[in-house]
Coordinates of N, CA and C (backbone and C1' of nucleotides) in Angstrom, one line a residue:
Chain A
M1 N -27.2 -88.2 -22.3 CA -27.4 -86.8 -21.6 C -28.0 -86.4 -22.8
K2 N -29.4 -85.6 -21.8 CA -30.7 -85.3 -22.8 C -30.0 -83.8 -22.9
S3 N -31.2 -83.3 -24.3 CA -31.4 -82.2 -24.9 C -32.6 -82.2 -25.3
E4 N -33.3 -80.7 -25.2 CA -33.9 -80.6 -26.1 C -34.5 -80.3 -27.7
P5 N -33.9 -81.0 -28.8 CA -33.7 -80.5 -30.0 C -33.6 -79.0 -30.7
T6 N -34.9 -78.3 -30.0 CA -35.2 -76.7 -30.2 C -33.9 -76.4 -29.3
E7 N -33.4 -76.5 -28.6 CA -32.3 -75.9 -27.9 C -31.3 -76.3 -28.5
F8 N -30.5 -77.2 -27.9 CA -30.1 -77.9 -29.0 C -29.8 -79.1 -29.0
S9 N -29.6 -79.1 -30.5 CA -29.8 -80.6 -31.1 C -28.7 -81.4 -31.7
I10 N -28.6 -82.7 -31.6 CA -27.5 -83.2 -32.5 C -26.8 -82.5 -33.9
D11 N -27.9 -81.9 -34.6 CA -27.6 -81.5 -35.6 C -26.4 -79.7 -35.3
D12 N -26.8 -79.5 -34.6 CA -26.9 -78.5 -33.5 C -24.9 -78.7 -33.4
L13 N -25.3 -80.0 -32.6 CA -23.9 -80.3 -32.2 C -22.7 -80.8 -33.5
Q14 N -23.4 -81.3 -34.3 CA -22.7 -81.8 -35.5 C -22.0 -80.3 -36.3
N15 N -22.6 -79.5 -36.1 CA -22.4 -78.5 -36.9 C -21.3 -77.3 -35.9
M16 N -21.0 -77.9 -35.0 CA -20.4 -76.8 -34.4 C -19.1 -76.8 -34.9
P17 N -18.2 -75.8 -34.3 CA -16.7 -75.7 -34.3 C -16.0 -76.7 -34.0
N18 N -15.4 -77.7 -34.3 CA -14.8 -78.8 -34.1 C -15.6 -79.7 -33.6
Q19 N -17.2 -79.9 -34.2 CA -17.9 -80.4 -33.5 C -18.4 -81.0 -32.4
T20 N -18.1 -79.6 -31.5 CA -17.6 -79.6 -30.0 C -18.4 -78.5 -29.2
E21 N -18.9 -78.6 -28.3 CA -19.6 -77.7 -27.6 C -19.5 -78.3 -25.9
H22 N -19.6 -77.1 -24.9 CA -19.3 -77.3 -23.9 C -21.1 -77.4 -23.2
W23 N -21.3 -78.5 -22.3 CA -22.7 -79.1 -22.0 C -23.1 -78.2 -20.8
D24 N -23.6 -76.9 -21.0 CA -24.1 -75.8 -20.2 C -25.5 -75.8 -19.4
G25 N -25.3 -75.2 -18.4 CA -26.7 -75.2 -18.1 C -27.5 -76.4 -17.1
V26 N -26.5 -77.3 -16.8 CA -27.2 -78.3 -15.9 C -27.3 -77.5 -14.6
R27 N -28.1 -77.2 -13.7 CA -28.7 -77.1 -12.8 C -29.3 -77.6 -11.7
N28 N -28.6 -79.1 -11.9 CA -29.3 -80.4 -11.1 C -28.2 -80.9 -10.4
Y29 N -28.1 -81.0 -9.1 CA -27.1 -81.3 -8.3 C -26.7 -82.7 -8.6
Q30 N -27.4 -83.5 -8.6 CA -27.2 -85.4 -9.1 C -26.4 -85.5 -10.7
A31 N -27.2 -84.8 -11.3 CA -26.0 -84.7 -13.0 C -25.6 -83.2 -12.5
R32 N -25.0 -82.5 -12.1 CA -23.3 -81.7 -12.2 C -22.3 -83.3 -11.3
N33 N -23.0 -83.6 -10.5 CA -21.8 -84.6 -10.2 C -21.5 -85.7 -10.9
M34 N -22.5 -85.9 -11.6 CA -21.8 -87.0 -12.5 C -20.9 -86.4 -13.5
M35 N -21.3 -85.3 -14.5 CA -20.1 -84.5 -14.9 C -18.4 -84.1 -14.2
R36 N -18.8 -83.6 -13.0 CA -17.7 -83.3 -12.4 C -16.8 -84.3 -11.8
D37 N -17.4 -85.8 -11.2 CA -16.8 -87.0 -10.6 C -16.8 -88.0 -11.6
D38 N -17.8 -88.4 -12.6 CA -17.4 -89.6 -13.1 C -17.3 -89.8 -14.5
M39 N -17.3 -88.5 -15.6 CA -17.2 -88.4 -16.9 C -16.0 -87.8 -17.0
K40 N -15.3 -88.7 -17.9 CA -13.8 -88.9 -17.9 C -13.3 -88.6 -19.8
I41 N -12.2 -88.1 -20.3 CA -12.3 -87.9 -21.7 C -12.2 -89.0 -22.4
G42 N -13.0 -89.9 -23.8 CA -12.9 -90.8 -24.0 C -13.9 -91.4 -24.1
D43 N -14.8 -91.1 -23.1 CA -16.2 -91.8 -22.2 C -16.8 -91.2 -23.5
Q44 N -17.4 -92.4 -24.2 CA -18.8 -92.6 -24.8 C -20.8 -92.1 -24.4
V45 N -21.0 -91.4 -25.0 CA -22.0 -90.8 -24.6 C -23.5 -91.0 -25.7
F46 N -24.6 -91.1 -25.1 CA -25.5 -91.2 -25.8 C -26.2 -90.0 -26.2
F47 N -27.0 -89.4 -27.2 CA -27.5 -87.8 -27.3 C -28.9 -88.4 -27.2
Y48 N -29.5 -88.0 -26.2 CA -30.9 -88.1 -26.3 C -32.0 -86.5 -26.7
H49 N -33.0 -86.8 -27.8 CA -33.6 -85.8 -27.6 C -34.8 -86.2 -26.5
S50 N -35.0 -85.1 -25.6 CA -36.3 -84.7 -25.1 C -37.4 -83.8 -25.4
N51 N -38.5 -84.2 -24.9 CA -39.4 -83.1 -25.3 C -40.0 -82.1 -26.9
C52 N -39.7 -83.8 -27.3 CA -40.1 -83.4 -28.9 C -40.8 -84.5 -29.5
D53 N -41.4 -84.5 -30.9 CA -42.1 -85.6 -31.2 C -41.8 -87.0 -30.9
E54 N -40.6 -87.4 -31.4 CA -40.0 -88.5 -30.9 C -39.0 -88.7 -30.0
P55 N -39.1 -88.6 -28.5 CA -38.2 -88.6 -27.8 C -37.1 -90.2 -28.0
G56 N -35.9 -90.0 -27.9 CA -35.7 -91.3 -28.0 C -34.0 -90.7 -28.0
I57 N -33.1 -91.6 -28.1 CA -31.6 -91.6 -28.1 C -31.2 -91.4 -30.3
V58 N -30.7 -90.4 -30.2 CA -30.1 -90.3 -31.9 C -28.7 -90.2 -32.1
G59 N -27.9 -90.4 -31.0 CA -26.6 -90.5 -31.8 C -25.4 -90.1 -30.4
I60 N -24.3 -90.4 -31.2 CA -23.2 -90.9 -30.3 C -22.3 -89.5 -29.7
M61 N -21.8 -89.4 -28.9 CA -20.7 -88.3 -28.5 C -19.5 -88.8 -27.2
E62 N -18.8 -87.7 -27.4 CA -17.7 -88.2 -26.6 C -17.5 -87.5 -25.9
V63 N -16.5 -87.6 -24.5 CA -16.1 -86.4 -23.6 C -14.7 -86.1 -23.8
V64 N -14.5 -84.4 -24.3 CA -13.2 -84.6 -24.8 C -12.5 -83.3 -24.3
R65 N -13.4 -83.2 -23.0 CA -12.7 -82.0 -21.7 C -13.5 -82.1 -20.3
E66 N -12.3 -82.5 -19.6 CA -13.3 -82.9 -17.9 C -14.2 -81.9 -17.6
S67 N -14.7 -81.9 -16.5 CA -15.2 -81.1 -15.8 C -14.7 -79.5 -15.1
Y68 N -14.9 -78.6 -15.8 CA -14.5 -77.3 -15.6 C -15.6 -76.4 -15.1
P69 N -15.9 -75.4 -14.6 CA -16.9 -74.5 -13.8 C -17.9 -73.9 -15.2
D70 N -19.3 -74.2 -15.4 CA -19.8 -73.4 -15.9 C -20.0 -72.0 -15.7
F71 N -19.7 -71.0 -17.4 CA -19.6 -69.9 -16.8 C -20.5 -69.4 -17.2
T72 N -21.7 -69.9 -17.6 CA -22.7 -69.1 -17.7 C -23.6 -69.0 -16.7
A73 N -23.3 -69.4 -15.8 CA -23.9 -69.3 -14.1 C -23.5 -67.8 -13.7
F74 N -22.7 -67.1 -14.4 CA -22.1 -66.2 -13.7 C -22.2 -64.9 -14.5
D75 N -23.4 -65.1 -15.7 CA -23.6 -64.4 -16.8 C -25.2 -64.1 -16.3
P76 N -25.2 -62.2 -15.9 CA -26.6 -62.2 -15.6 C -27.0 -62.0 -17.0
D77 N -27.0 -62.0 -17.9 CA -27.7 -62.3 -19.3 C -28.3 -63.6 -20.0
D78 N -27.1 -64.2 -19.4 CA -27.6 -65.8 -19.8 C -29.0 -66.3 -19.1
K79 N -29.6 -67.2 -20.0 CA -30.9 -68.2 -19.5 C -30.4 -69.2 -18.3
H80 N -29.3 -69.2 -18.2 CA -29.0 -70.1 -17.0 C -28.1 -70.1 -15.6
F81 N -28.6 -68.2 -15.8 CA -27.7 -67.9 -14.6 C -28.0 -68.1 -13.2
D82 N -27.2 -67.8 -12.4 CA -27.0 -68.4 -11.2 C -26.3 -67.6 -10.2
P83 N -26.8 -66.4 -9.5 CA -26.4 -65.3 -8.5 C -25.7 -66.1 -7.5
K84 N -26.3 -67.7 -7.3 CA -25.8 -68.1 -6.4 C -24.3 -69.3 -6.4
S85 N -23.6 -69.0 -7.8 CA -22.8 -69.4 -7.8 C -21.0 -68.6 -8.2
D86 N -20.7 -68.7 -7.3 CA -19.6 -67.5 -7.0 C -18.3 -67.6 -8.2
P87 N -18.1 -67.4 -8.7 CA -16.9 -67.6 -9.9 C -15.8 -68.3 -8.7
N88 N -15.4 -67.0 -7.5 CA -14.1 -68.1 -7.1 C -14.7 -69.3 -5.9
N89 N -15.9 -69.5 -6.1 CA -16.4 -71.1 -5.6 C -17.4 -71.6 -6.3
P90 N -17.2 -72.1 -7.5 CA -18.5 -72.6 -8.7 C -19.3 -73.2 -8.3
R91 N -20.7 -73.2 -8.3 CA -21.6 -74.4 -8.0 C -21.7 -75.1 -9.0
W92 N -21.6 -75.3 -10.1 CA -21.8 -75.2 -11.7 C -21.1 -75.8 -12.4
F93 N -20.6 -77.5 -12.4 CA -19.9 -77.5 -13.5 C -20.0 -78.2 -15.0
M94 N -19.4 -78.3 -15.6 CA -19.9 -78.6 -17.2 C -18.4 -79.3 -18.1
V95 N -19.0 -79.9 -18.9 CA -17.9 -80.9 -19.6 C -18.0 -80.6 -20.9
D96 N -17.1 -80.7 -22.0 CA -17.0 -80.5 -23.2 C -17.2 -81.8 -24.3
I97 N -18.4 -82.2 -25.1 CA -18.6 -83.4 -25.8 C -18.6 -82.9 -27.3
K98 N -18.2 -84.0 -27.7 CA -18.0 -83.6 -29.3 C -18.4 -85.2 -30.4
F99 N -19.0 -84.3 -30.9 CA -19.9 -85.5 -31.6 C -19.1 -86.6 -32.4
N100 N -19.7 -87.6 -32.2 CA -19.4 -88.7 -32.7 C -20.0 -89.2 -33.9
R101 N -21.4 -90.1 -33.9 CA -21.9 -90.0 -34.8 C -24.2 -89.7 -34.6
K102 N -24.6 -89.9 -35.9 CA -25.8 -90.3 -35.5 C -25.8 -91.9 -35.5
L103 N -27.3 -92.3 -34.8 CA -27.2 -93.7 -35.1 C -28.5 -93.6 -36.6
D104 N -28.4 -95.0 -36.8 CA -28.8 -95.0 -38.3 C -30.1 -94.6 -38.3
R105 N -30.8 -94.7 -36.9 CA -32.4 -94.4 -36.7 C -32.4 -93.9 -35.2
T106 N -33.1 -92.9 -35.0 CA -33.8 -93.1 -33.9 C -34.2 -93.8 -33.1
I107 N -33.6 -94.3 -31.6 CA -34.3 -95.3 -30.9 C -35.3 -94.7 -29.9
P108 N -36.4 -94.5 -29.9 CA -37.4 -94.3 -29.4 C -37.6 -94.9 -27.8
L109 N -37.6 -93.5 -27.1 CA -37.9 -93.8 -26.1 C -39.0 -94.8 -25.7
K110 N -40.2 -95.0 -26.2 CA -41.1 -95.6 -26.4 C -41.0 -97.0 -26.4
E111 N -39.7 -97.7 -27.2 CA -39.0 -98.9 -27.7 C -38.2 -99.7 -26.5
L112 N -37.5 -98.5 -26.4 CA -36.3 -99.0 -24.9 C -37.2 -99.2 -23.8
K113 N -38.8 -98.1 -23.2 CA -39.1 -98.9 -22.3 C -39.8 -100.4 -22.5
Q114 N -39.8 -100.8 -23.9 CA -40.7 -102.2 -23.4 C -39.4 -103.3 -23.7
K115 N -38.0 -103.0 -23.5 CA -37.3 -104.0 -23.3 C -37.0 -104.5 -21.7
P116 N -37.0 -105.7 -21.4 CA -36.7 -106.2 -20.2 C -35.4 -106.2 -19.6
E117 N -34.3 -106.0 -20.9 CA -33.3 -105.9 -20.5 C -32.7 -104.6 -20.1
L118 N -33.8 -103.5 -20.2 CA -33.8 -102.2 -19.7 C -34.2 -101.8 -18.5
E119 N -34.6 -102.8 -17.8 CA -35.7 -102.5 -16.7 C -34.9 -101.3 -15.6
E120 N -33.7 -101.6 -15.3 CA -32.9 -100.9 -14.4 C -31.9 -99.6 -15.5
F121 N -32.3 -99.5 -16.5 CA -32.0 -98.2 -17.2 C -32.5 -97.2 -16.8
P122 N -31.7 -95.9 -16.0 CA -32.7 -94.7 -15.4 C -33.7 -94.2 -16.3
L123 N -33.2 -94.3 -17.6 CA -33.9 -93.3 -18.7 C -35.4 -93.9 -18.7
V124 N -36.1 -94.9 -18.3 CA -37.0 -95.1 -18.5 C -37.9 -95.9 -17.2
R125 N -37.1 -95.7 -16.2 CA -37.5 -95.8 -15.0 C -38.5 -94.4 -14.5
R126 N -39.9 -94.8 -13.9 CA -40.9 -94.0 -13.6 C -40.7 -93.0 -13.2
G127 N -41.2 -91.6 -13.1 CA -40.4 -89.8 -12.9 C -38.8 -89.6 -12.8
N128 N -38.2 -90.7 -13.8 CA -37.3 -89.7 -14.0 C -37.2 -88.4 -14.4
R129 N -36.2 -87.4 -14.2 CA -35.6 -86.0 -14.7 C -34.3 -85.8 -14.5
L130 N -34.0 -87.0 -14.5 CA -32.3 -86.3 -14.6 C -31.7 -86.4 -16.1
S131 N -31.0 -84.8 -16.3 CA -30.8 -84.8 -17.7 C -29.5 -85.2 -18.5
I132 N -28.8 -86.2 -17.0 CA -27.7 -86.9 -17.2 C -27.5 -88.0 -16.0
M133 N -27.6 -88.9 -17.1 CA -27.6 -90.5 -16.1 C -26.8 -92.0 -17.0
P134 N -26.4 -92.6 -15.8 CA -25.3 -92.9 -16.1 C -25.6 -94.8 -17.0
V135 N -24.9 -94.9 -17.7 CA -25.3 -96.7 -19.0 C -24.6 -97.7 -18.1
T136 N -24.9 -98.6 -18.2 CA -23.8 -99.7 -18.1 C -23.4 -100.2 -19.3
K137 N -21.8 -100.8 -19.1 CA -21.7 -101.5 -20.4 C -22.6 -102.3 -21.5
Q138 N -23.6 -103.7 -20.6 CA -24.4 -104.1 -20.6 C -25.5 -103.2 -21.5
Q139 N -26.1 -102.3 -20.7 CA -27.3 -101.4 -21.2 C -26.7 -100.9 -22.7
W140 N -25.2 -100.5 -22.6 CA -24.3 -100.0 -24.2 C -24.8 -100.5 -25.1
D141 N -24.2 -101.8 -25.0 CA -24.1 -102.8 -26.5 C -25.8 -103.4 -26.4
F142 N -26.8 -103.6 -25.7 CA -27.8 -104.0 -26.2 C -28.4 -102.9 -27.0
I143 N -28.3 -101.3 -26.4 CA -28.9 -100.5 -27.1 C -28.1 -100.6 -28.3
L144 N -27.6 -100.7 -28.8 CA -26.7 -100.5 -30.3 C -27.0 -101.5 -30.9
S145 N -27.6 -102.7 -30.4 CA -27.7 -103.4 -30.6 C -29.0 -103.2 -31.9
L146 N -29.7 -102.6 -30.8 CA -31.2 -102.2 -31.3 C -31.3 -101.6 -33.1
E147 N -30.4 -100.7 -32.9 CA -30.1 -99.8 -34.1 C -30.4 -100.3 -35.6
Q148 N -30.1 -101.3 -35.9 CA -30.5 -101.8 -36.8 C -31.3 -102.5 -37.2
K149 N -32.0 -102.6 -36.2 CA -33.6 -103.3 -36.2 C -34.6 -102.7 -36.8
S150 N -36.0 -103.2 -37.0 CA -37.4 -102.7 -37.2 C -37.1 -102.2 -38.3
Chain B
dG1 P -51.2 -73.8 -24.1 O5' -51.8 -74.7 -24.0 C5' -53.5 -75.4 -23.8 C4' -53.6 -76.5 -23.1 C3' -53.4 -76.4 -22.0 O3' -54.7 -76.6 -20.8 C1' -52.2 -78.5 -22.5
dC2 P -55.0 -76.7 -20.1 O5' -54.4 -78.4 -19.3 C5' -55.2 -79.2 -19.7 C4' -54.6 -80.7 -19.5 C3' -54.1 -80.8 -17.7 O3' -54.9 -81.8 -17.4 C1' -52.5 -81.4 -18.7
dC3 P -55.6 -82.1 -15.4 O5' -53.8 -82.8 -15.6 C5' -53.3 -84.0 -15.8 C4' -52.2 -84.4 -15.4 C3' -52.1 -83.8 -13.9 O3' -51.6 -85.1 -13.3 C1' -50.5 -83.2 -15.0
dA4 P -52.2 -85.9 -11.8 O5' -50.9 -87.3 -11.8 C5' -50.7 -87.9 -13.0 C4' -49.5 -88.3 -12.7 C3' -48.7 -88.7 -10.8 O3' -47.8 -89.7 -11.3 C1' -47.3 -86.4 -12.1
dA5 P -47.1 -90.2 -9.9 O5' -45.7 -89.7 -9.9 C5' -45.0 -89.6 -11.2 C4' -43.3 -88.8 -11.1 C3' -42.5 -89.1 -9.7 O3' -41.4 -88.8 -9.7 C1' -43.5 -86.6 -10.4
dC6 P -40.9 -90.3 -8.6 O5' -39.7 -88.9 -8.1 C5' -40.1 -87.9 -7.5 C4' -39.3 -86.6 -8.2 C3' -38.1 -86.1 -7.2 O3' -36.5 -86.2 -7.6 C1' -39.5 -84.6 -8.7
dG7 P -35.5 -85.9 -6.7 O5' -35.5 -84.2 -6.7 C5' -34.9 -83.5 -8.2 C4' -34.9 -82.0 -7.6 C3' -34.1 -81.6 -6.9 O3' -33.2 -80.7 -7.2 C1' -36.5 -81.5 -6.4
dT8 P -32.1 -80.2 -5.9 O5' -33.3 -78.6 -5.6 C5' -34.1 -77.9 -6.5 C4' -34.6 -76.6 -5.9 C3' -33.7 -75.7 -4.6 O3' -33.8 -74.9 -4.8 C1' -36.0 -76.9 -4.1
dT9 P -33.0 -73.4 -4.1 O5' -34.1 -72.8 -2.9 C5' -35.2 -72.8 -3.9 C4' -36.0 -72.0 -2.9 C3' -35.6 -71.1 -1.6 O3' -36.3 -70.2 -1.7 C1' -37.4 -72.9 -1.0
dG10 P -35.9 -68.8 -0.8 O5' -36.7 -68.9 -0.1 C5' -37.9 -69.0 -0.2 C4' -39.0 -69.3 1.5 C3' -38.0 -68.9 2.6 O3' -39.4 -68.3 3.7 C1' -38.2 -70.7 3.1
dG11 P -39.1 -66.7 4.7 O5' -39.9 -67.3 5.5 C5' -41.4 -67.7 5.4 C4' -42.0 -68.6 6.1 C3' -42.2 -67.9 7.7 O3' -43.1 -68.3 8.3 C1' -41.4 -70.0 7.3
dC12 P -43.9 -67.2 9.4 O5' -43.3 -68.7 10.6 C5' -44.4 -69.6 10.7 C4' -43.2 -70.5 11.7 C3' -42.9 -70.3 12.6 O3' -43.7 -70.5 13.6 C1' -41.7 -72.5 11.6
Chain C
dG1 P -30.4 -81.5 10.8 O5' -32.1 -80.8 11.4 C5' -32.8 -82.2 12.2 C4' -33.9 -82.0 11.8 C3' -34.5 -82.9 10.7 O3' -35.5 -83.2 10.9 C1' -34.9 -80.1 10.8
dC2 P -36.5 -84.1 9.9 O5' -38.0 -83.7 10.0 C5' -38.7 -82.9 11.0 C4' -40.1 -82.0 10.5 C3' -41.1 -82.8 9.6 O3' -42.0 -82.6 9.8 C1' -40.1 -80.4 8.7
dC3 P -43.1 -83.7 9.0 O5' -43.8 -82.5 7.5 C5' -44.1 -81.5 8.5 C4' -44.6 -80.4 7.3 C3' -44.4 -81.1 5.9 O3' -46.0 -79.8 5.3 C1' -42.7 -79.8 5.2
dA4 P -47.5 -80.6 5.0 O5' -47.8 -79.2 4.5 C5' -48.3 -78.2 5.3 C4' -47.4 -77.1 4.2 C3' -48.4 -76.9 2.8 O3' -48.9 -75.5 2.9 C1' -46.3 -77.1 2.3
dA5 P -49.8 -75.8 1.6 O5' -48.8 -74.2 0.5 C5' -48.1 -73.3 1.1 C4' -47.2 -73.1 0.0 C3' -47.7 -73.0 -1.2 O3' -47.4 -71.6 -1.9 C1' -45.9 -74.0 -1.1
dC6 P -47.9 -71.6 -3.3 O5' -46.8 -71.0 -4.3 C5' -45.2 -70.6 -3.7 C4' -44.3 -71.7 -5.0 C3' -44.9 -71.4 -6.1 O3' -43.6 -71.0 -6.6 C1' -43.7 -73.0 -5.5
dG7 P -44.0 -70.4 -8.4 O5' -42.9 -71.5 -8.9 C5' -41.3 -71.2 -8.5 C4' -40.4 -71.8 -9.4 C3' -41.1 -72.2 -10.8 O3' -40.0 -72.2 -11.3 C1' -41.3 -74.4 -10.1
dT8 P -39.6 -72.3 -12.7 O5' -38.8 -73.8 -13.1 C5' -37.9 -74.6 -12.6 C4' -37.8 -75.7 -12.7 C3' -38.0 -76.1 -14.7 O3' -36.6 -76.8 -14.7 C1' -39.4 -77.7 -13.4
dT9 P -36.1 -77.9 -16.9 O5' -37.1 -78.7 -16.5 C5' -36.7 -79.8 -15.8 C4' -36.9 -81.1 -16.1 C3' -37.2 -81.6 -17.1 O3' -36.4 -82.8 -17.3 C1' -39.1 -81.7 -16.3
dG10 P -36.0 -83.4 -18.6 O5' -37.3 -83.8 -19.2 C5' -38.0 -85.4 -18.6 C4' -39.3 -85.5 -19.4 C3' -38.9 -85.2 -20.5 O3' -40.1 -86.8 -21.1 C1' -41.0 -84.2 -19.8
dG11 P -39.5 -87.3 -22.9 O5' -40.5 -88.1 -22.7 C5' -40.4 -88.9 -21.3 C4' -42.2 -89.2 -21.0 C3' -43.3 -89.5 -22.3 O3' -43.9 -90.7 -21.9 C1' -44.0 -87.9 -21.7
dC12 P -44.8 -91.9 -23.2 O5' -45.9 -90.8 -23.6 C5' -46.6 -91.0 -22.4 C4' -48.1 -90.1 -22.8 C3' -48.5 -89.8 -24.4 O3' -49.3 -91.0 -24.4 C1' -48.4 -88.0 -23.5

DNA sequence: GCCAACGTTGGC
DNA sequence: GCCAACGTTGGC
Protein backbone atom coordinates (compact mmCIF):
# COMPACT_ATOMS: atom_id res chain seq x y z
CA MET A 1 0.00 0.00 0.00
CA LYS A 2 1.29 3.42 -0.99
CA SER A 3 1.07 6.66 0.89
CA GLU A 4 2.75 9.99 0.52
CA PRO A 5 4.76 10.48 3.71
CA THR A 6 3.78 14.15 3.82
CA GLU A 7 0.17 13.00 4.02
CA PHE A 8 0.53 9.88 6.15
CA SER A 9 3.86 8.23 6.86
CA ILE A 10 4.86 5.05 8.60
CA ASP A 11 5.83 7.20 11.59
CA ASP A 12 2.33 8.61 11.66
CA LEU A 13 0.97 5.06 11.73
CA GLN A 14 3.35 4.08 14.51
CA ASN A 15 2.18 7.07 16.55
CA MET A 16 -1.54 6.34 16.19
CA PRO A 17 -3.47 5.01 19.19
CA ASN A 18 -3.04 1.24 19.05
CA GLN A 19 -0.67 1.89 16.12
CA THR A 20 -3.75 1.37 13.98
CA GLU A 21 -5.51 3.50 11.37
CA HIS A 22 -8.20 3.12 8.74
CA TRP A 23 -6.88 3.32 5.19
CA ASP A 24 -9.27 5.97 3.90
CA GLY A 25 -9.25 8.01 0.74
CA VAL A 26 -8.79 5.31 -1.88
CA ARG A 27 -10.85 6.44 -4.86
CA ASN A 28 -9.84 3.92 -7.48
CA TYR A 29 -12.00 0.93 -8.27
CA GLN A 30 -9.23 -1.61 -8.70
CA ALA A 31 -7.63 -0.62 -5.42
CA ARG A 32 -11.01 -0.61 -3.74
CA ASN A 33 -11.77 -4.10 -4.97
CA MET A 34 -8.56 -5.42 -3.48
CA MET A 35 -9.41 -3.96 -0.09
CA ARG A 36 -13.02 -5.07 -0.29
CA ASP A 37 -12.50 -8.58 -1.64
CA ASP A 38 -8.95 -9.75 -1.06
CA MET A 39 -7.56 -8.30 2.16
CA LYS A 40 -8.14 -10.51 5.18
CA ILE A 41 -7.40 -10.16 8.88
CA GLY A 42 -3.80 -11.13 9.56
CA ASP A 43 -2.58 -10.37 6.03
CA GLN A 44 0.86 -8.75 6.00
CA VAL A 45 1.28 -5.57 3.96
CA PHE A 46 4.25 -3.52 2.81
CA PHE A 47 4.08 0.21 3.47
CA TYR A 48 5.42 2.16 0.48
CA HIS A 49 6.32 5.85 0.56
CA SER A 50 5.50 7.58 -2.71
CA ASN A 51 6.09 11.06 -4.06
CA CYS A 52 9.05 11.77 -1.81
CA ASP A 53 12.85 12.02 -1.85
CA GLU A 54 13.40 8.29 -1.76
CA PRO A 55 10.32 6.37 -2.90
CA GLY A 56 10.43 2.82 -1.57
CA ILE A 57 9.27 0.21 0.89
CA VAL A 58 9.70 1.37 4.46
CA GLY A 59 7.88 -1.10 6.67
CA ILE A 60 5.40 -3.86 7.35
CA MET A 61 1.85 -3.66 8.61
CA GLU A 62 -1.05 -5.99 9.15
CA VAL A 63 -4.76 -6.03 8.31
CA VAL A 64 -6.73 -5.90 11.58
CA ARG A 65 -10.21 -5.10 10.26
CA GLU A 66 -11.71 -6.20 6.97
CA SER A 67 -13.57 -4.06 4.49
CA TYR A 68 -16.16 -1.53 5.65
CA PRO A 69 -17.49 1.69 4.11
CA ASP A 70 -15.06 4.59 3.84
CA PHE A 71 -17.03 7.18 5.80
CA THR A 72 -14.78 10.03 4.68
CA ALA A 73 -16.61 9.85 1.35
CA PHE A 74 -19.79 11.03 3.11
CA ASP A 75 -18.27 14.11 4.74
CA PRO A 76 -18.53 17.27 2.60
CA ASP A 77 -15.69 18.81 4.60
CA ASP A 78 -13.36 15.91 3.98
CA LYS A 79 -10.68 16.09 1.34
CA HIS A 80 -11.87 12.80 -0.11
CA PHE A 81 -15.59 13.64 -0.11
CA ASP A 82 -17.49 11.93 -2.93
CA PRO A 83 -21.12 13.01 -3.33
CA LYS A 84 -21.73 9.93 -5.45
CA SER A 85 -21.07 7.61 -2.54
CA ASP A 86 -24.44 7.07 -0.85
CA PRO A 87 -24.31 5.97 2.80
CA ASN A 88 -27.08 3.51 1.96
CA ASN A 89 -25.06 2.12 -0.91
CA PRO A 90 -21.43 3.04 -0.32
CA ARG A 91 -19.11 3.24 -3.26
CA TRP A 92 -15.81 3.25 -1.37
CA PHE A 93 -14.43 0.83 1.18
CA MET A 94 -11.42 0.61 3.45
CA VAL A 95 -9.64 -1.67 5.88
CA ASP A 96 -7.89 -1.03 9.18
CA ILE A 97 -4.16 -1.41 9.22
CA LYS A 98 -1.83 -1.88 12.18
CA PHE A 99 1.86 -1.05 12.39
CA ASN A 100 4.09 -4.10 12.59
CA ARG A 101 7.65 -2.83 12.15
CA LYS A 102 9.88 -0.56 10.15
CA LEU A 103 12.39 -2.17 7.84
CA ASP A 104 16.02 -1.72 8.89
CA ARG A 105 16.42 0.41 5.80
CA THR A 106 14.21 1.79 3.06
CA ILE A 107 14.27 -0.50 0.07
CA PRO A 108 14.18 2.04 -2.76
CA LEU A 109 12.05 1.69 -5.84
CA LYS A 110 15.23 2.19 -7.86
CA GLU A 111 16.66 -0.99 -6.37
CA LEU A 112 13.47 -3.02 -6.83
CA LYS A 113 13.44 -2.07 -10.50
CA GLN A 114 16.87 -3.61 -10.99
CA LYS A 115 15.85 -7.07 -9.80
CA PRO A 116 14.89 -9.62 -12.44
CA GLU A 117 13.04 -11.52 -9.68
CA LEU A 118 10.55 -8.65 -9.49
CA GLU A 119 9.82 -8.22 -13.19
CA GLU A 120 6.21 -9.24 -12.63
CA PHE A 121 5.75 -7.11 -9.52
CA PRO A 122 3.16 -4.45 -10.44
CA LEU A 123 4.98 -1.71 -8.51
CA VAL A 124 7.92 -1.71 -10.93
CA ARG A 125 5.84 -2.00 -14.07
CA ARG A 126 5.62 0.92 -16.40
CA GLY A 127 2.90 3.44 -15.86
CA ASN A 128 1.55 1.74 -12.80
CA ARG A 129 -0.48 4.08 -10.65
CA LEU A 130 -2.35 1.76 -8.35
CA SER A 131 -2.05 2.71 -4.69
CA ILE A 132 -2.73 -0.85 -3.59
CA MET A 133 -1.37 -3.92 -5.32
CA PRO A 134 -0.95 -7.62 -4.67
CA VAL A 135 2.37 -9.20 -3.62
CA THR A 136 3.03 -12.90 -4.16
CA LYS A 137 4.70 -14.96 -1.44
CA GLN A 138 7.78 -15.28 -3.62
CA GLN A 139 7.97 -11.54 -4.18
CA TRP A 140 7.39 -10.87 -0.49
CA ASP A 141 10.20 -13.20 0.60
CA PHE A 142 12.57 -11.87 -2.03
CA ILE A 143 11.96 -8.25 -1.06
CA LEU A 144 12.53 -9.05 2.60
CA SER A 145 15.78 -10.79 1.69
CA LEU A 146 17.03 -7.43 0.40
CA GLU A 147 16.59 -5.76 3.76
CA GLN A 148 19.99 -6.67 5.19
CA LYS A 149 22.03 -6.05 2.04
CA SER A 150 24.15 -3.15 0.76
C1' DG B 1 7.98 21.76 -12.38
C1' DC B 2 7.60 18.50 -16.18
C1' DC B 3 5.27 15.04 -18.33
C1' DA B 4 4.00 10.04 -19.43
C1' DA B 5 0.54 7.03 -18.46
C1' DC B 6 -3.54 6.20 -16.88
C1' DG B 7 -8.64 6.64 -15.25
C1' DT B 8 -12.88 9.26 -15.57
C1' DT B 9 -16.30 12.18 -17.62
C1' DG B 10 -19.65 13.52 -20.73
C1' DG B 11 -21.17 14.97 -25.41
C1' DC B 12 -22.66 12.79 -29.35
C1' DG C 1 -20.56 2.69 -27.14
C1' DC C 2 -16.95 5.84 -28.82
C1' DC C 3 -13.50 8.94 -27.84
C1' DA C 4 -11.66 13.66 -26.89
C1' DA C 5 -10.85 16.38 -23.08
C1' DC C 6 -9.65 16.63 -18.67
C1' DG C 7 -7.79 15.33 -14.05
C1' DT C 8 -4.59 12.61 -11.27
C1' DT C 9 -0.55 10.01 -10.06
C1' DG C 10 4.04 9.85 -9.13
C1' DG C 11 8.86 9.30 -10.77
C1' DC C 12 12.34 12.16 -12.19
